[in-house]
């Protein structure tokens, strides 16, 4: 068996439950990251680059991370949803994606941690020059003044600066008496206008406008050239088509637009009132072709010509597509008698209506029994005023006789043909009677069960039989199809998959059309939808230890009918208890007084009425909750031999006292990408586990640079509990340790108890107004006023030679073994320092190895004023056992000697491209003597 052996050694267990903290860092293509007031950071990026923001969180249990974006006061979810992972990645960012991004971390402890960063997207579009001219005639004098305005505009962020050139000559205000350059008050900073007064021959030239954002984000200047001549003129065009254009559906329509003037030559475009041109349209030059046109493509089409001189020219035409649709009729009995019936000797009017395009081409004709009918004294044919009832014709039959009974046909057509006619038949006879409407016996109220298909029915009689309109009678609500009304030709309203929300009153009424023009008849149908009880919880898990009580409660939220309810409790289909539901209560309860092994399983509570049953399900189990991996371990990795490494695995147990005591953990380890290479080990647990107790085991002999999947499963008397999986990646170039001192615990650094004074955590934003000038930084290493760093305060009572030492946490190189380490691993220890002031003393860095009683000299040292800048130090170290690093600041001869440090890192391997190493003092000055307490 060639599998490597993995040893597990418990180190310690401490209480560890911490609320979340959050910090945002960037790793994309930032131009600049700066701080604003109120602690908000501003991230500047060029349009088209990649935005990558990472939310670094601490806290246990592991916080859930969520990225959101806001624009102004309106929350805007980007990419269709919030991003629930640590890194927000937007490739080829657009200007519209700028704004404020929030990272929120929460783990249920305390308040959520929230940090924001404002993303400012920089861009510069090509500038556009537009030209306007004015010609004014002075009275009593015979001359014209011609003034030309050249306006330059470019979209940009940040605001753009403009400059004008005439040929190679730079134009500025006052450089030429015939030229003025100014910015209109209402667009200050967004445009630049060049005014040429009373044009002169030298004013006819090439003018270039250069737009610049001063090379921020590496954005180059952009320019545009406009040639001004004595022929420069605004565009004019002509449409070679009629207005309107009336066509039949299916015809191909071509619209031709030509330019008749304009310098520079105008650009022609076509637009439509329908927001966009039809998908099948073809534009070639000034010609727009619409093949096989449809009614939906009718509208106003405009040709627009633009050359940035004066106002664009626009000409429009209307395309009308012939159409006939929606033919309908109605019969009006004699209006002079209060009777809805048709009677011999009285008047009756037949009305016919269609929708016609264009309406002026609409013609009507009437037939009786298939033969043409002309207007006469007794048969009066009229056309209704189009403003009152457009597209309507009437046939008035005066003094109705028996011989007038028959079929009357209204025929609608358009002049010129090409469109099929619409014919509407109306039968007038002794059986032509107005409608009546009734609800069949037993059809109201109608009782149905949720999910059924129901038919609401109204019996309609009369001839002709009208259309029936269905609507809600009890409230203003849409019908099942979403409309406020539904049409029915047979009086039946069919509803598929009826729901409880559809319970109520429904009105059926006759339509005015295709029937008698009389007061609508109507009736009401009641619909009652029964549904099974709605209960909660639908499903829940009850975790409990043996010998403890378990209480299960099933609550009824609503049911119809609700008066006849009964319940039954079952365990795996075995009836435990049943009875009638108490009408005074809305819940039923079942209790296990002392849980035993036979009591584990799935319990169901069925609450039953006439429509069915609602079911609560309870899974009673002794399964332990999952462990929660601890991610905030400082220095979780260490090196053992060149090809292997170790990893400190830490976790707490979720709700350890909810079930029986956890007796062991099963640990599964699998090399990522290799299914068969898996190891399973048992970890015994001695004694009960407390909530928040941090448990630690070391994994050794892990192969570099492989990643591993770690699965941890708690085990109780019940058996296996819920597992937790963590993927551990070997951190190729990521720091094993990084501390920027942003949080109060300062990354487990400690103050040496045997020095003279302490380092101080500080930020420029909270600096005392009495601070010593001419020394110390004005911000942290990133330039932030709100960021924190560590420094030594050298004001009184400090004296020359006083020492302050800051000691890191222990870093493990390898577990103890009898063979020792023959090839010590290399680490790169780095930090930023700020040593500004005429009294700067010395900054030393020491390596302190475990078990070491005496100190060697510093691995890095620097003295004296290094300027008002943050600088980086890196040094390679080669420890042979667990170690700490110590940063020592030594006061110089005066108060202007503050020394600061920030961004301390420890990386695996030798330092790459380290900054120049300062010369170590062979004989440190007296105030630099280091009396080690080790």
XYZ file of N, CA and C in Angstrom, residues 815-927:
339
model
N 5.400 19.299 12.852
C 5.223 18.661 14.152
C 6.540 18.041 14.608
N 6.594 17.766 15.911
C 7.819 17.133 16.426
C 7.993 15.757 15.798
N 9.228 15.435 15.452
C 9.529 14.077 14.998
C 10.958 13.767 15.396
N 11.291 12.501 15.513
C 12.619 12.144 16.044
C 13.751 12.441 15.089
N 13.462 12.728 13.872
C 14.534 12.878 12.894
C 14.936 14.330 12.663
N 14.138 15.281 13.146
C 14.459 16.680 12.920
C 14.228 17.074 11.480
N 14.637 18.283 11.139
C 14.464 18.812 9.781
C 15.842 19.046 9.195
N 16.165 18.293 8.153
C 17.497 18.410 7.557
C 17.581 19.548 6.544
N 16.457 19.846 5.864
C 16.435 20.951 4.900
C 15.443 22.000 5.383
N 15.893 22.989 6.128
C 14.938 23.980 6.659
C 14.183 24.671 5.528
N 12.871 24.820 5.693
C 12.092 25.505 4.661
C 12.396 27.002 4.671
N 12.091 27.631 3.522
C 12.306 29.071 3.383
C 10.977 29.795 3.434
N 10.978 30.937 4.109
C 9.815 31.817 4.146
C 10.269 33.228 3.823
N 9.346 33.984 3.250
C 9.622 35.398 2.969
C 8.808 36.232 3.951
N 9.499 36.926 4.834
C 8.857 37.802 5.811
C 8.895 39.232 5.269
N 7.715 39.869 5.176
C 7.653 41.210 4.590
C 6.783 42.138 5.416
N 7.038 43.424 5.289
C 6.216 44.436 5.946
C 6.531 45.783 5.297
N 5.631 46.747 5.535
C 5.860 48.118 5.088
C 6.230 48.960 6.309
N 7.158 49.876 6.120
C 7.591 50.733 7.221
C 7.531 52.191 6.791
N 7.368 53.071 7.778
C 7.357 54.519 7.560
C 8.259 55.125 8.634
N 9.397 55.697 8.216
C 10.390 56.238 9.145
C 10.715 57.665 8.711
N 9.914 58.602 9.211
C 10.035 60.003 8.791
C 10.180 60.895 10.024
N 11.220 61.718 10.018
C 11.464 62.640 11.129
C 12.958 62.739 11.400
N 13.371 63.876 11.912
C 14.827 64.095 12.089
C 15.380 63.357 13.300
N 14.475 62.749 14.122
C 14.948 62.034 15.305
C 14.675 60.530 15.209
N 14.505 60.012 13.990
C 14.206 58.583 13.840
C 15.316 57.741 14.421
N 14.885 56.722 15.194
C 15.848 55.804 15.773
C 16.073 54.605 14.869
N 15.761 53.378 15.377
C 16.052 52.146 14.643
C 14.814 51.245 14.637
N 14.621 50.542 13.509
C 13.599 49.507 13.390
C 14.304 48.193 13.114
N 14.084 47.179 13.977
C 14.715 45.864 13.834
C 13.653 44.793 13.630
N 14.007 43.737 12.914
C 13.170 42.546 12.781
C 13.993 41.339 13.224
N 13.437 40.521 14.146
C 14.124 39.356 14.685
C 13.333 38.097 14.374
N 14.052 36.990 14.281
C 13.444 35.662 14.181
C 13.620 34.977 15.536
N 12.518 34.579 16.167
C 12.549 33.924 17.480
C 12.025 32.512 17.316
N 12.873 31.504 17.492
C 12.469 30.118 17.307
C 12.093 29.491 18.653
N 11.178 28.531 18.581
C 10.658 27.908 19.794
C 11.790 27.207 20.542
N 11.845 27.433 21.834
C 12.877 26.807 22.656
C 14.162 27.602 22.701
N 14.251 28.684 21.934
C 15.471 29.487 21.888
C 15.523 30.382 23.126
N 16.649 30.389 23.808
C 16.767 31.187 25.041
C 17.562 32.453 24.825
N 18.392 32.473 23.820
C 19.183 33.676 23.534
C 18.872 34.141 22.126
N 19.053 35.417 21.886
C 18.698 36.004 20.607
C 19.914 36.165 19.721
N 19.751 35.827 18.469
C 20.750 36.188 17.481
C 20.490 37.625 17.050
N 21.326 38.142 16.207
C 21.145 39.507 15.736
C 19.909 39.633 14.869
N 19.514 40.856 14.555
C 18.317 41.057 13.737
C 18.526 40.516 12.316
N 17.417 40.020 11.736
C 17.476 39.584 10.330
C 17.312 40.780 9.397
N 16.868 41.881 9.960
C 16.686 43.121 9.176
C 16.789 44.290 10.141
N 17.420 45.400 9.709
C 17.558 46.558 10.582
C 17.740 47.806 9.730
N 17.197 48.922 10.221
C 17.320 50.188 9.494
C 17.214 51.328 10.498
N 18.040 52.367 10.305
C 18.039 53.522 11.199
C 17.973 54.812 10.409
N 17.472 55.865 11.062
C 17.508 57.197 10.475
C 16.314 57.540 9.623
N 16.238 58.817 9.250
C 15.130 59.365 8.468
C 15.130 58.765 7.056
N 14.005 58.125 6.652
C 13.901 57.515 5.324
C 12.920 58.274 4.424
N 12.457 59.455 4.839
C 11.543 60.246 4.023
C 10.086 59.975 4.370
N 9.224 60.885 3.901
C 7.789 60.817 4.234
C 7.061 59.882 3.257
N 7.458 58.611 3.218
C 6.871 57.627 2.313
C 6.842 56.273 3.013
N 5.840 55.461 2.626
C 5.829 54.059 3.023
C 6.772 53.292 2.093
N 7.584 52.411 2.654
C 8.500 51.582 1.862
C 8.342 50.136 2.307
N 8.704 49.222 1.417
C 8.533 47.807 1.717
C 9.860 47.163 2.074
N 9.798 46.266 3.052
C 10.958 45.453 3.428
C 10.608 43.990 3.245
N 11.542 43.204 2.739
C 11.380 41.764 2.603
C 12.686 41.093 3.002
N 12.575 39.961 3.709
C 13.777 39.239 4.090
C 13.446 37.747 4.132
N 14.328 36.915 3.591
C 14.146 35.458 3.622
C 14.640 34.914 4.952
N 13.825 34.018 5.556
C 14.212 33.387 6.812
C 14.128 31.878 6.648
N 14.899 31.141 7.474
C 14.967 29.679 7.350
C 14.859 29.043 8.729
N 13.672 29.060 9.329
C 13.524 28.489 10.669
C 13.615 26.965 10.648
N 14.065 26.404 11.755
C 14.161 24.949 11.877
C 13.126 24.389 12.838
N 12.344 25.282 13.444
C 11.270 24.838 14.341
C 10.204 25.919 14.344
N 9.140 25.689 15.112
C 8.088 26.695 15.210
C 8.705 28.019 15.635
N 8.163 29.121 15.092
C 8.876 30.383 15.281
C 7.889 31.541 15.384
N 8.414 32.672 15.840
C 7.728 33.957 15.836
C 8.651 34.994 15.207
N 8.045 36.063 14.713
C 8.842 37.208 14.265
C 8.561 38.366 15.209
N 9.592 39.156 15.468
C 9.496 40.256 16.422
C 9.916 41.536 15.720
N 9.072 42.553 15.828
C 9.390 43.867 15.277
C 9.678 44.808 16.433
N 10.893 45.379 16.441
C 11.345 46.215 17.541
C 11.564 47.634 17.051
N 10.922 48.596 17.706
C 11.160 50.008 17.441
C 11.919 50.626 18.589
N 12.982 51.406 18.267
C 13.837 52.007 19.294
C 13.799 53.519 19.123
N 13.476 54.225 20.214
C 13.368 55.678 20.148
C 14.728 56.317 19.884
N 14.688 57.364 19.061
C 15.887 58.128 18.764
C 16.073 59.262 19.760
N 16.863 60.286 19.382
C 17.248 61.325 20.342
C 16.187 62.397 20.593
N 15.045 62.367 19.871
C 14.059 63.427 20.072
C 12.651 62.964 19.775
N 11.677 63.937 19.860
C 10.262 63.584 19.726
C 9.839 63.402 18.276
N 10.594 63.878 17.308
C 10.241 63.708 15.894
C 10.845 62.409 15.401
N 10.385 61.305 15.986
C 10.976 60.008 15.657
C 9.969 58.884 15.628
N 8.699 59.158 15.239
C 7.673 58.105 15.183
C 7.977 57.124 14.059
N 7.948 55.819 14.360
C 8.159 54.750 13.377
C 6.851 53.972 13.267
N 6.416 53.677 12.018
C 5.151 52.962 11.797
C 5.389 51.739 10.924
N 4.534 50.708 11.114
C 4.577 49.502 10.278
C 3.152 49.160 9.851
N 3.023 48.419 8.735
C 1.705 48.024 8.221
C 1.885 46.845 7.279
N 0.784 46.116 7.020
C 0.734 45.016 6.051
C 1.897 44.042 6.233
N 1.878 43.339 7.359
C 2.884 42.315 7.650
C 2.455 41.020 6.971
N 3.379 40.391 6.226
C 3.055 39.162 5.499
C 4.123 38.103 5.735
N 3.705 36.853 5.610
C 4.627 35.725 5.613
C 4.235 34.829 4.455
N 5.173 34.613 3.513
C 4.901 33.803 2.340
C 5.870 32.634 2.290
N 5.434 31.580 1.630
C 6.272 30.395 1.501
C 7.317 30.618 0.411
N 8.543 30.180 0.649
C 9.600 30.283 -0.351
C 10.476 31.502 -0.134
N 11.579 31.523 -0.895
C 12.478 32.671 -0.839
C 11.783 33.915 -1.367
N 12.205 35.076 -0.893
C 11.627 36.337 -1.367
C 11.967 36.534 -2.833
N 10.959 36.910 -3.617
C 11.159 37.221 -5.031
C 11.243 38.728 -5.196
N 12.254 39.205 -5.904
C 12.450 40.632 -6.168
C 12.325 41.464 -4.906
N 13.131 41.151 -3.882
C 13.020 41.957 -2.664
C 13.570 43.356 -2.898
N 13.060 44.359 -2.163
C 13.649 45.691 -2.262
C 15.083 45.655 -1.736
N 15.880 46.664 -2.057
C 17.279 46.665 -1.577
C 17.329 46.496 -0.067
N 18.145 45.559 0.385
C 18.242 45.286 1.822
C 19.088 46.350 2.485
N 18.584 47.018 3.528
C 19.386 48.029 4.209
C 20.602 47.383 4.869
N 21.635 48.157 4.946
C 22.874 47.643 5.544
C 22.675 47.458 7.039
N 22.984 46.240 7.531
C 22.889 45.976 8.960
C 24.036 46.663 9.684
N 23.745 47.225 10.841
C 24.796 47.878 11.635
C 25.654 46.813 12.295
N 26.958 46.788 12.008
C 27.793 45.817 12.716
C 27.857 46.121 14.210
N 27.761 47.403 14.541
C 27.748 47.807 15.951
C 26.594 48.757 16.146
N 25.458 48.281 16.581
C 24.297 49.158 16.741
C 24.603 50.266 17.728
N 23.959 51.426 17.575
C 24.140 52.502 18.542
C 23.639 52.075 19.910
N 23.986 52.842 20.915
C 23.707 52.443 22.284
C 22.220 52.218 22.514
N 21.348 53.034 21.839
C 19.928 52.885 22.086
C 19.337 51.715 21.311
